Amino acid sequence: MSYQVFARKYRPKTFDDVLGQDHVVRTLRNAIEQKRLAHAYLFVGPRGTGKTTTARILAKALNCPGGPMADFDPENDLCIEIAEGRSLDVLEIDGASNNSVDDIRSIRETVNFAPARGQFKIYYIDEVHMLTNQAFNALLKTLEEPPEHVKFIFATTEPHKILATILSRCQRFDLRPIPAEIIAQHMLHIAGKEGITLEESAAWAIAKGADGGMRDAQSMLDQLVAFCGDTILEANVLDIFGFTSRETIASLVTSLLSRDTPAALGLVQREAEAGRELSQLLNELIGCLRALLIAGLDASTGAEGIPEETWKSLTEAASGYTPDRMLAVIDVFAETEGRMRWATNKRLHLELGLIKAIQTLGEVRISDVIKVLAGAADQFPSSSGDLPSPTPAAAKPQEPASSQPAPSKPKPAATPAPPKAADPQKEAPDIDALIDAAPDVAEQPAAPIKAESPKPEPEPEAAKEPEDDFYQDPLIQKALTMFQATLK
């Protein structure tokens, strides 16, 4: 028997074999068990996530002996014919090469024919978005009211290119990128079946490079077996596919968080000279920073494949930065990623992004100053009523009026001394008390007129206290210390 690649050899045969798409599998199983079958299904998702595989499993469940049945025997003759693509009742059509009105017209002519062996005649159109608008319009009437024995299954990676009139006639299932942990475990499972020694770190490297596609991961494992033989190490994965190790990403993040610019630039230089893909390095860096940001908000999140000791040191280094600062750094690298996508000199833009990100971590913002000042103010009473209010000289309590004669040397009432300007930070004089005291002054006998007018009494020393107290305020002193300012 000829050699079969892992992607075909280990293709799921039943609903239980489908990995990472539990929401789709559960819905389809319930629909079959409850006899709530739609006439058209649309599977949407990135490459290698199981669109064609799920469509074939659904076709097996519909046409298996005694079906429709969710738990069928994959070794049955009908199921084997469907899996191998040679069933007369399950027609697989490539939308890229059969996208004309004539191709759709042939489908309309054959839908009325009864199935040969199964219960349903199933039309599976892959990459359905490649059909022309005229072909879509020709399919509308048949898709809306097909015969009872006809089912349509569509698959696409670009649902936005499909007419809305088609989308409204289908039940849509969005297949998600498969998590890296599931891919890594499945790679270890395949290696065990094949008698291959695969390091766990190598399996994680394959899963990271596959970017959510199981088929890509299986193809990479096939290539690694051809290159390495029965033993596959992480270094082999990094060398063949140009991936970046988790230790390298951790070192780069550590240099970034410690604001060690020479170390970060030196690491980028080594990776570039080793032939690593710098765009992939940047994606890994953004992913690690995102994981640290999420871990700072929710400590229960996982390390996403990073070793426990390395992850602990990274979280400790990131704990000194607030979430908004980490968000700013991620924004810097997101802009860098957009520039690198079309740039010929990717290393230059990555180095500029690293320098800008390190500057972002070290810059002082106005929000930081406000937070520090607010923290200093919190150490003192917040309301003005809690602060002691000194009594200015002008607001001293007046002596009660008495019936005794006036002193021999009364104060002149006609020319009072001009009051000193009051500090706005201090309490204002008691105006009512001054008004109440005014009649008592008027009733005093007039003093004899002298040649010289009496000199005004000198101001007490306490009158200068308001200006000094302003600069002795603890909050002002804290601001002067923070900004290293001096008073002149």
CSV table of C-alpha atoms in Angstrom, one decimal:
chain,number,residue,atom,x,y,z
A,1,MET,CA,0.0,0.0,0.0
A,2,SER,CA,1.3,3.5,-0.9
A,3,TYR,CA,2.4,5.8,1.9
A,4,GLN,CA,-0.3,8.1,3.3
A,5,VAL,CA,0.6,11.4,4.9
A,6,PHE,CA,-0.4,12.0,8.5
A,7,ALA,CA,-3.1,14.6,7.5
A,8,ARG,CA,-5.0,11.8,5.6
A,9,LYS,CA,-4.0,8.8,7.8
A,10,TYR,CA,-5.3,10.5,11.0
A,11,ARG,CA,-8.3,12.4,9.6
A,12,PRO,CA,-11.2,12.1,12.0
A,13,LYS,CA,-13.8,9.5,11.1
A,14,THR,CA,-16.6,10.2,13.6
A,15,PHE,CA,-17.8,13.2,15.6
A,16,ASP,CA,-15.8,12.0,18.6
A,17,ASP,CA,-12.6,12.3,16.7
A,18,VAL,CA,-13.1,16.0,15.9
A,19,LEU,CA,-10.8,18.1,18.0
A,20,GLY,CA,-11.3,21.7,19.1
A,21,GLN,CA,-14.8,22.2,17.6
A,22,ASP,CA,-17.0,21.0,20.4
A,23,HIS,CA,-19.7,23.7,19.8
A,24,VAL,CA,-20.1,22.5,16.2
A,25,VAL,CA,-20.1,18.8,17.1
A,26,ARG,CA,-22.7,19.2,19.9
A,27,THR,CA,-25.1,21.1,17.7
A,28,LEU,CA,-24.9,18.6,14.8
A,29,ARG,CA,-25.3,15.6,17.1
A,30,ASN,CA,-28.4,17.2,18.8
A,31,ALA,CA,-29.9,18.1,15.4
A,32,ILE,CA,-29.5,14.5,14.2
A,33,GLU,CA,-30.9,12.9,17.4
A,34,GLN,CA,-33.8,15.3,17.5
A,35,LYS,CA,-34.6,14.9,13.8
A,36,ARG,CA,-34.2,18.6,13.3
A,37,LEU,CA,-32.2,18.5,10.1
A,38,ALA,CA,-31.8,21.6,7.9
A,39,HIS,CA,-31.6,21.5,4.2
A,40,ALA,CA,-28.4,23.6,3.9
A,41,TYR,CA,-25.3,24.0,6.1
A,42,LEU,CA,-22.4,26.4,5.8
A,43,PHE,CA,-19.1,25.7,7.5
A,44,VAL,CA,-16.8,28.7,7.9
A,45,GLY,CA,-13.3,28.8,9.3
A,46,PRO,CA,-9.5,29.1,8.6
A,47,ARG,CA,-7.6,26.5,6.7
A,48,GLY,CA,-7.0,23.2,8.4
A,49,THR,CA,-9.7,23.5,11.1
A,50,GLY,CA,-11.9,20.6,9.8
A,51,LYS,CA,-14.5,22.0,7.4
A,52,THR,CA,-14.3,19.2,4.9
A,53,THR,CA,-13.8,16.6,7.5
A,54,THR,CA,-16.9,17.7,9.4
A,55,ALA,CA,-18.9,17.8,6.2
A,56,ARG,CA,-17.9,14.2,5.4
A,57,ILE,CA,-18.8,13.1,9.0
A,58,LEU,CA,-22.2,14.8,8.7
A,59,ALA,CA,-22.7,13.0,5.4
A,60,LYS,CA,-21.9,9.7,7.0
A,61,ALA,CA,-24.3,10.3,9.8
A,62,LEU,CA,-27.1,11.1,7.4
A,63,ASN,CA,-26.5,8.2,5.0
A,64,CYS,CA,-25.3,5.5,7.3
A,65,PRO,CA,-27.4,2.3,7.5
A,66,GLY,CA,-30.3,2.9,9.9
A,67,GLY,CA,-29.6,6.6,9.9
A,68,PRO,CA,-29.6,9.5,10.3
A,69,MET,CA,-27.6,8.5,13.4
A,70,ALA,CA,-24.9,10.4,15.3
A,71,ASP,CA,-23.1,7.3,16.5
A,72,PHE,CA,-22.5,5.3,13.3
A,73,ASP,CA,-19.9,2.7,12.4
A,74,PRO,CA,-17.2,4.4,10.3
A,75,GLU,CA,-16.1,1.0,8.9
A,76,ASN,CA,-19.4,0.5,7.1
A,77,ASP,CA,-19.2,0.3,3.3
A,78,LEU,CA,-21.2,3.4,2.8
A,79,CYS,CA,-19.1,5.3,5.3
A,80,ILE,CA,-15.9,4.2,3.7
A,81,GLU,CA,-17.2,5.3,0.3
A,82,ILE,CA,-18.0,8.7,1.6
A,83,ALA,CA,-14.7,9.0,3.4
A,84,GLU,CA,-12.8,8.2,0.2
A,85,GLY,CA,-14.9,10.5,-1.9
A,86,ARG,CA,-16.4,7.9,-4.3
A,87,SER,CA,-20.0,7.8,-3.1
A,88,LEU,CA,-22.6,8.3,-5.7
A,89,ASP,CA,-24.9,10.0,-3.2
A,90,VAL,CA,-22.3,12.5,-1.9
A,91,LEU,CA,-21.1,14.8,-4.6
A,92,GLU,CA,-18.0,16.9,-3.7
A,93,ILE,CA,-17.7,20.0,-6.0
A,94,ASP,CA,-14.8,22.4,-6.1
A,95,GLY,CA,-16.2,25.9,-6.2
A,96,ALA,CA,-13.1,27.4,-7.7
A,97,SER,CA,-13.3,25.3,-10.9
A,98,ASN,CA,-17.0,24.8,-11.1
A,99,ASN,CA,-18.2,28.3,-10.6
A,100,SER,CA,-20.2,29.1,-13.7
A,101,VAL,CA,-24.0,29.2,-14.3
A,102,ASP,CA,-23.7,26.0,-16.4
A,103,ASP,CA,-22.2,24.1,-13.5
A,104,ILE,CA,-25.1,25.2,-11.2
A,105,ARG,CA,-27.6,24.3,-14.0
A,106,SER,CA,-26.3,20.7,-14.0
A,107,ILE,CA,-26.9,20.6,-10.3
A,108,ARG,CA,-30.4,21.8,-10.7
A,109,GLU,CA,-31.0,19.1,-13.3
A,110,THR,CA,-29.8,16.2,-11.0
A,111,VAL,CA,-31.4,17.2,-7.7
A,112,ASN,CA,-34.6,15.5,-8.6
A,113,PHE,CA,-33.0,12.1,-9.0
A,114,ALA,CA,-33.3,9.8,-6.0
A,115,PRO,CA,-30.2,8.7,-4.1
A,116,ALA,CA,-28.6,5.4,-5.1
A,117,ARG,CA,-28.0,3.8,-1.7
A,118,GLY,CA,-28.4,6.3,1.1
A,119,GLN,CA,-31.3,8.3,2.3
A,120,PHE,CA,-30.1,11.6,1.0
A,121,LYS,CA,-28.4,13.1,-2.0
A,122,ILE,CA,-25.8,15.4,-0.6
A,123,TYR,CA,-24.0,18.2,-2.5
A,124,TYR,CA,-20.8,19.4,-0.9
A,125,ILE,CA,-19.4,22.6,-2.5
A,126,ASP,CA,-15.9,23.6,-1.2
A,127,GLU,CA,-14.8,27.2,-1.4
A,128,VAL,CA,-18.3,28.2,-2.3
A,129,HIS,CA,-17.3,31.9,-2.2
A,130,MET,CA,-15.6,31.4,-5.6
A,131,LEU,CA,-19.0,31.1,-7.3
A,132,THR,CA,-20.0,34.0,-9.5
A,133,ASN,CA,-23.0,36.2,-8.6
A,134,GLN,CA,-24.9,34.7,-11.6
A,135,ALA,CA,-24.2,31.2,-10.3
A,136,PHE,CA,-25.4,32.1,-6.8
A,137,ASN,CA,-28.6,33.6,-8.2
A,138,ALA,CA,-29.1,30.4,-10.3
A,139,LEU,CA,-28.8,28.4,-7.1
A,140,LEU,CA,-31.2,30.5,-5.0
A,141,LYS,CA,-34.5,28.8,-5.9
A,142,THR,CA,-33.1,25.3,-5.6
A,143,LEU,CA,-31.4,26.1,-2.3
A,144,GLU,CA,-34.5,27.6,-0.8
A,145,GLU,CA,-36.9,24.8,-1.6
A,146,PRO,CA,-34.9,21.6,-2.5
A,147,PRO,CA,-36.5,18.2,-2.7
A,148,GLU,CA,-36.8,16.3,0.6
A,149,HIS,CA,-34.0,13.9,-0.2
A,150,VAL,CA,-31.4,16.7,-1.0
A,151,LYS,CA,-29.0,18.3,1.5
A,152,PHE,CA,-26.5,21.1,0.7
A,153,ILE,CA,-23.2,21.5,2.6
A,154,PHE,CA,-21.0,24.5,1.8
A,155,ALA,CA,-17.5,25.4,3.1
A,156,THR,CA,-15.6,28.6,2.8
A,157,THR,CA,-12.8,30.6,4.3
A,158,GLU,CA,-14.2,34.0,3.2
A,159,PRO,CA,-17.9,34.2,4.1
A,160,HIS,CA,-18.1,37.9,3.4
A,161,LYS,CA,-17.9,37.1,-0.3
A,162,ILE,CA,-21.1,35.1,-0.3
A,163,LEU,CA,-24.3,36.8,-1.1
A,164,ALA,CA,-26.6,37.6,1.8
A,165,THR,CA,-29.4,35.8,0.1
A,166,ILE,CA,-27.4,32.6,0.2
A,167,LEU,CA,-26.3,33.1,3.8
A,168,SER,CA,-29.9,33.6,5.0
A,169,ARG,CA,-30.8,30.2,3.6
A,170,CYS,CA,-28.1,28.2,5.4
A,171,GLN,CA,-27.4,27.2,9.0
A,172,ARG,CA,-23.9,28.7,9.6
A,173,PHE,CA,-21.2,27.0,11.8
A,174,ASP,CA,-18.0,28.9,12.5
A,175,LEU,CA,-15.1,26.6,13.1
A,176,ARG,CA,-12.5,28.2,15.3
A,177,PRO,CA,-8.7,27.9,15.2
A,178,ILE,CA,-7.7,24.9,17.2
A,179,PRO,CA,-5.9,25.8,20.5
A,180,ALA,CA,-2.2,25.1,20.6
A,181,GLU,CA,-2.5,22.8,23.6
A,182,ILE,CA,-4.8,20.5,21.7
A,183,ILE,CA,-2.6,20.4,18.7
A,184,ALA,CA,0.5,19.7,20.8
A,185,GLN,CA,-1.3,16.8,22.5
A,186,HIS,CA,-2.4,15.4,19.2
A,187,MET,CA,1.1,15.6,17.8
A,188,LEU,CA,2.3,13.5,20.8
A,189,HIS,CA,-0.5,11.1,20.2
A,190,ILE,CA,0.5,10.6,16.5
A,191,ALA,CA,4.1,10.3,17.4
A,192,GLY,CA,3.3,7.5,19.9
A,193,LYS,CA,1.2,5.7,17.3
A,194,GLU,CA,4.1,5.9,14.8
A,195,GLY,CA,6.8,4.9,17.3
A,196,ILE,CA,8.5,8.4,17.1
A,197,THR,CA,10.2,10.1,20.0
A,198,LEU,CA,8.9,13.7,20.0
A,199,GLU,CA,9.9,16.1,22.7
A,200,GLU,CA,7.1,17.9,24.4
A,201,SER,CA,8.8,21.3,23.7
A,202,ALA,CA,9.1,20.3,20.1
A,203,ALA,CA,5.3,19.5,20.0
A,204,TRP,CA,4.6,22.9,21.4
A,205,ALA,CA,6.8,24.5,18.8
A,206,ILE,CA,4.9,22.7,16.1
A,207,ALA,CA,1.6,23.8,17.6
A,208,LYS,CA,2.7,27.4,17.8
A,209,GLY,CA,3.9,27.4,14.2
A,210,ALA,CA,0.7,25.8,13.0
A,211,ASP,CA,-1.3,28.8,14.1
A,212,GLY,CA,-4.5,26.9,14.8
A,213,GLY,CA,-4.5,24.6,11.8
A,214,MET,CA,-4.3,20.9,12.6
A,215,ARG,CA,-3.5,20.0,9.0
A,216,ASP,CA,-0.6,22.3,9.0
A,217,ALA,CA,0.7,20.7,12.2
A,218,GLN,CA,0.4,17.2,10.7
A,219,SER,CA,2.2,18.3,7.6
A,220,MET,CA,5.0,19.8,9.6
A,221,LEU,CA,5.4,16.6,11.7
A,222,ASP,CA,5.6,14.6,8.4
A,223,GLN,CA,8.4,16.8,7.2
A,224,LEU,CA,10.2,16.5,10.6
A,225,VAL,CA,10.1,12.7,10.5
A,226,ALA,CA,11.6,12.8,7.0
A,227,PHE,CA,14.4,15.0,8.2
A,228,CYS,CA,15.1,13.8,11.7
A,229,GLY,CA,14.0,10.1,11.7
A,230,ASP,CA,12.7,8.6,14.9
A,231,THR,CA,13.8,11.4,17.3
A,232,ILE,CA,12.6,15.0,17.0
A,233,LEU,CA,13.9,17.7,19.2
A,234,GLU,CA,12.8,21.3,19.6
A,235,ALA,CA,16.0,22.5,18.0
A,236,ASN,CA,15.1,20.5,14.9
A,237,VAL,CA,11.7,22.3,14.7
A,238,LEU,CA,13.3,25.7,15.1
A,239,ASP,CA,16.0,25.0,12.5
A,240,ILE,CA,13.8,23.6,9.8
A,241,PHE,CA,10.9,26.1,10.0
A,242,GLY,CA,12.8,29.2,11.3
A,243,PHE,CA,10.6,29.4,14.5
A,244,THR,CA,11.7,31.2,17.6
A,245,SER,CA,12.1,29.2,20.9
A,246,ARG,CA,10.1,30.0,24.0
A,247,GLU,CA,13.4,30.8,25.8
A,248,THR,CA,14.3,33.4,23.2
A,249,ILE,CA,10.9,35.1,23.5
A,250,ALA,CA,11.2,35.0,27.3
A,251,SER,CA,14.7,36.6,27.1
A,252,LEU,CA,13.4,39.3,24.8
A,253,VAL,CA,10.5,40.1,27.0
A,254,THR,CA,12.8,40.2,30.1
A,255,SER,CA,15.1,42.6,28.3
A,256,LEU,CA,12.1,44.7,27.3
A,257,LEU,CA,10.6,44.9,30.8
A,258,SER,CA,14.0,45.7,32.4
A,259,ARG,CA,14.4,48.4,29.7
A,260,ASP,CA,17.8,46.9,28.6
A,261,THR,CA,17.9,48.3,25.1
A,262,PRO,CA,21.4,46.8,24.1
A,263,ALA,CA,20.3,43.3,25.2
A,264,ALA,CA,17.1,43.5,23.2
A,265,LEU,CA,18.7,44.8,20.1
A,266,GLY,CA,21.5,42.2,20.4
A,267,LEU,CA,18.9,39.4,20.6
A,268,VAL,CA,17.2,40.6,17.4
A,269,GLN,CA,20.5,40.8,15.7
A,270,ARG,CA,21.3,37.1,16.6
A,271,GLU,CA,17.9,36.0,15.4
A,272,ALA,CA,18.2,37.8,12.1
A,273,GLU,CA,21.7,36.4,11.5
A,274,ALA,CA,20.4,32.9,12.2
A,275,GLY,CA,17.8,33.3,9.5
A,276,ARG,CA,14.8,33.4,11.8
A,277,GLU,CA,11.5,34.9,10.5
A,278,LEU,CA,11.3,38.3,12.3
A,279,SER,CA,7.6,38.7,11.7
A,280,GLN,CA,7.0,35.4,13.5
A,281,LEU,CA,9.3,36.7,16.3
A,282,LEU,CA,7.2,39.8,16.6
A,283,ASN,CA,4.0,37.8,16.7
A,284,GLU,CA,5.4,35.6,19.5
A,285,LEU,CA,6.5,38.7,21.4
A,286,ILE,CA,3.0,40.3,21.2
A,287,GLY,CA,1.4,37.0,22.2
A,288,CYS,CA,3.7,36.8,25.3
A,289,LEU,CA,2.9,40.4,26.3
A,290,ARG,CA,-0.8,39.7,25.9
A,291,ALA,CA,-0.5,36.7,28.1
A,292,LEU,CA,1.3,38.8,30.8
A,293,LEU,CA,-1.4,41.5,30.5
A,294,ILE,CA,-4.2,38.9,31.0
A,295,ALA,CA,-2.4,37.3,33.8
A,296,GLY,CA,-2.1,40.6,35.6
A,297,LEU,CA,-5.8,41.0,35.4
A,298,ASP,CA,-6.7,37.4,36.0
A,299,ALA,CA,-4.1,35.3,37.9
A,300,SER,CA,-6.0,32.0,37.0
A,301,THR,CA,-5.0,32.2,33.3
A,302,GLY,CA,-2.4,29.8,31.9
A,303,ALA,CA,1.1,30.3,30.7
A,304,GLU,CA,0.3,29.3,27.1
A,305,GLY,CA,3.1,26.7,26.8
A,306,ILE,CA,5.8,28.8,28.5
A,307,PRO,CA,7.7,26.7,31.2
A,308,GLU,CA,6.5,27.4,34.7
A,309,GLU,CA,9.8,28.8,36.1
A,310,THR,CA,10.2,31.1,33.1
A,311,TRP,CA,6.6,32.2,33.4
A,312,LYS,CA,7.0,33.0,37.1
A,313,SER,CA,10.0,35.2,36.4
A,314,LEU,CA,8.1,37.0,33.6
A,315,THR,CA,5.1,37.7,35.7
A,316,GLU,CA,7.3,39.1,38.5
A,317,ALA,CA,9.0,41.4,36.0
A,318,ALA,CA,5.6,42.6,34.6
A,319,SER,CA,4.1,43.2,38.0
A,320,GLY,CA,5.9,46.5,38.2
A,321,TYR,CA,3.8,47.9,35.3
A,322,THR,CA,0.2,48.9,35.2
A,323,PRO,CA,-2.2,47.4,32.6
A,324,ASP,CA,-2.4,50.7,30.8
A,325,ARG,CA,1.3,50.8,30.4
A,326,MET,CA,1.4,47.2,29.0
A,327,LEU,CA,-1.4,48.1,26.6
A,328,ALA,CA,0.6,51.0,25.4
A,329,VAL,CA,3.6,48.7,24.6
A,330,ILE,CA,1.3,46.2,22.8
A,331,ASP,CA,0.0,49.1,20.7
A,332,VAL,CA,3.5,50.1,19.8
A,333,PHE,CA,4.2,46.6,18.5
A,334,ALA,CA,0.9,46.4,16.7
A,335,GLU,CA,1.9,49.4,14.7
A,336,THR,CA,5.3,47.9,14.1
A,337,GLU,CA,3.6,44.7,12.8
A,338,GLY,CA,1.6,46.7,10.3
A,339,ARG,CA,4.8,48.5,9.0
A,340,MET,CA,6.8,45.2,8.8
A,341,ARG,CA,4.1,43.6,6.7
A,342,TRP,CA,5.0,45.6,3.6
A,343,ALA,CA,8.6,46.6,4.5
A,344,THR,CA,11.7,45.1,2.8
A,345,ASN,CA,13.9,45.8,5.8
A,346,LYS,CA,11.9,44.1,8.6
A,347,ARG,CA,14.8,44.2,11.0
A,348,LEU,CA,15.0,48.0,11.0
A,349,HIS,CA,11.3,48.4,11.9
A,350,LEU,CA,11.5,45.7,14.6
A,351,GLU,CA,14.4,47.5,16.2
A,352,LEU,CA,12.7,50.8,16.0
A,353,GLY,CA,9.6,49.3,17.6
A,354,LEU,CA,11.7,47.8,20.5
A,355,ILE,CA,13.3,51.2,21.2
A,356,LYS,CA,10.0,53.0,21.2
A,357,ALA,CA,8.4,50.3,23.4
A,358,ILE,CA,11.3,50.7,26.0
A,359,GLN,CA,10.9,54.5,25.9
A,360,THR,CA,7.1,54.0,26.5
A,361,LEU,CA,7.8,51.9,29.6
A,362,GLY,CA,10.2,54.5,31.0
A,363,GLU,CA,8.3,57.7,30.2
A,364,VAL,CA,6.6,59.7,32.9
A,365,ARG,CA,3.0,60.7,32.1
A,366,ILE,CA,0.8,63.3,33.6
A,367,SER,CA,-1.5,60.5,34.8
A,368,ASP,CA,1.5,59.2,36.9
A,369,VAL,CA,2.0,62.6,38.5
A,370,ILE,CA,-1.6,62.9,39.3
A,371,LYS,CA,-1.7,59.5,40.9
A,372,VAL,CA,1.4,60.3,43.0
A,373,LEU,CA,0.0,63.6,44.2
A,374,ALA,CA,-3.4,62.0,44.9
A,375,GLY,CA,-1.6,59.3,46.9
A,376,ALA,CA,0.2,62.0,48.9
A,377,ALA,CA,-3.1,63.9,49.5
A,378,ASP,CA,-4.8,60.7,50.8
A,379,GLN,CA,-2.4,60.8,53.8
A,380,PHE,CA,-4.1,63.9,55.1
A,381,PRO,CA,-7.7,64.9,55.9
A,382,SER,CA,-9.7,65.2,52.6
A,383,SER,CA,-12.2,67.8,53.7
A,384,SER,CA,-11.4,71.4,54.7
A,385,GLY,CA,-13.6,71.0,57.8
A,386,ASP,CA,-11.1,68.5,59.3
A,387,LEU,CA,-8.2,71.0,59.0
A,388,PRO,CA,-7.5,73.4,61.9
A,389,SER,CA,-8.4,76.9,60.7
A,390,PRO,CA,-6.0,79.6,62.2
A,391,THR,CA,-7.7,82.8,63.3
A,392,PRO,CA,-6.3,85.9,61.5
A,393,ALA,CA,-5.5,89.0,63.5
A,394,ALA,CA,-8.5,90.8,62.1
A,395,ALA,CA,-10.9,88.2,63.3
A,396,LYS,CA,-9.9,88.2,67.0
A,397,PRO,CA,-12.9,88.1,69.3
A,398,GLN,CA,-14.1,91.5,70.4
A,399,GLU,CA,-14.3,92.4,74.1
A,400,PRO,CA,-17.8,92.8,75.3
A,401,ALA,CA,-19.1,96.3,75.7
A,402,SER,CA,-19.0,97.7,79.2
A,403,SER,CA,-20.5,100.7,80.9
A,404,GLN,CA,-17.2,101.9,82.4
A,405,PRO,CA,-15.7,105.1,81.0
A,406,ALA,CA,-13.4,104.9,78.1
A,407,PRO,CA,-9.7,104.6,78.5
A,408,SER,CA,-7.6,107.7,78.7
A,409,LYS,CA,-6.1,107.0,75.2
A,410,PRO,CA,-8.8,105.5,72.9
A,411,LYS,CA,-8.1,104.5,69.4
A,412,PRO,CA,-9.1,107.0,66.7
A,413,ALA,CA,-12.3,105.9,65.0
A,414,ALA,CA,-12.1,108.2,62.0
A,415,THR,CA,-8.9,106.8,60.5
A,416,PRO,CA,-8.6,103.1,61.1
A,417,ALA,CA,-5.5,101.3,59.9
A,418,PRO,CA,-5.9,99.8,56.4
A,419,PRO,CA,-6.4,96.0,56.8
A,420,LYS,CA,-3.9,93.7,55.2
A,421,ALA,CA,-5.0,91.7,52.3
A,422,ALA,CA,-6.3,88.4,53.5
A,423,ASP,CA,-4.9,85.1,52.2
A,424,PRO,CA,-7.6,83.3,50.2
A,425,GLN,CA,-6.4,80.0,51.8
A,426,LYS,CA,-7.3,81.3,55.3
A,427,GLU,CA,-10.7,82.0,56.9
A,428,ALA,CA,-12.2,85.4,56.2
A,429,PRO,CA,-12.8,87.9,59.1
A,430,ASP,CA,-16.1,87.8,61.0
A,431,ILE,CA,-18.0,90.8,59.4
A,432,ASP,CA,-21.0,90.5,61.7
A,433,ALA,CA,-18.8,90.9,64.8
A,434,LEU,CA,-17.3,94.0,63.3
A,435,ILE,CA,-20.7,95.5,62.6
A,436,ASP,CA,-21.9,94.7,66.1
A,437,ALA,CA,-18.9,96.4,67.6
A,438,ALA,CA,-19.3,99.6,65.5
A,439,PRO,CA,-22.0,101.4,67.6
A,440,ASP,CA,-19.8,101.0,70.8
A,441,VAL,CA,-17.0,102.8,69.0
A,442,ALA,CA,-19.3,105.6,68.0
A,443,GLU,CA,-20.6,106.2,71.5
A,444,GLN,CA,-17.1,106.9,72.9
A,445,PRO,CA,-16.3,110.6,73.6
A,446,ALA,CA,-14.3,112.3,70.9
A,447,ALA,CA,-10.6,112.5,71.7
A,448,PRO,CA,-9.0,115.9,71.8
A,449,ILE,CA,-7.3,117.0,68.7
A,450,LYS,CA,-3.5,116.9,68.8
A,451,ALA,CA,-1.0,118.5,66.6
A,452,GLU,CA,0.4,115.2,65.6
A,453,SER,CA,-1.8,112.3,64.6
A,454,PRO,CA,-1.0,109.1,66.5
A,455,LYS,CA,1.2,106.6,64.7
A,456,PRO,CA,-0.5,103.3,63.9
A,457,GLU,CA,0.5,100.4,66.0
A,458,PRO,CA,2.9,97.9,64.4
A,459,GLU,CA,1.4,94.8,62.9
A,460,PRO,CA,1.9,91.7,65.0
A,461,GLU,CA,4.3,89.1,63.8
A,462,ALA,CA,1.4,86.6,63.4
A,463,ALA,CA,0.2,88.5,60.3
A,464,LYS,CA,3.1,87.0,58.3
A,465,GLU,CA,2.1,83.5,59.1
A,466,PRO,CA,-0.4,82.9,56.3
A,467,GLU,CA,2.2,83.3,53.6
A,468,ASP,CA,4.7,81.0,55.3
A,469,ASP,CA,2.0,78.4,56.1
A,470,PHE,CA,1.2,78.0,52.4
A,471,TYR,CA,4.7,76.7,51.6
A,472,GLN,CA,4.7,74.6,54.7
A,473,ASP,CA,1.7,72.6,53.5
A,474,PRO,CA,2.6,68.9,53.3
A,475,LEU,CA,1.2,68.5,49.8
A,476,ILE,CA,3.3,71.5,48.5
A,477,GLN,CA,6.4,70.1,50.2
A,478,LYS,CA,5.7,66.7,48.5
A,479,ALA,CA,5.5,68.3,45.1
A,480,LEU,CA,8.6,70.4,45.6
A,481,THR,CA,10.5,67.3,46.6
A,482,MET,CA,9.2,65.2,43.6
A,483,PHE,CA,10.1,67.9,41.0
A,484,GLN,CA,13.4,68.9,42.9
A,485,ALA,CA,12.2,72.5,42.9
A,486,THR,CA,13.5,75.4,45.0
A,487,LEU,CA,11.8,78.6,46.2
A,488,LYS,CA,13.2,82.0,45.4
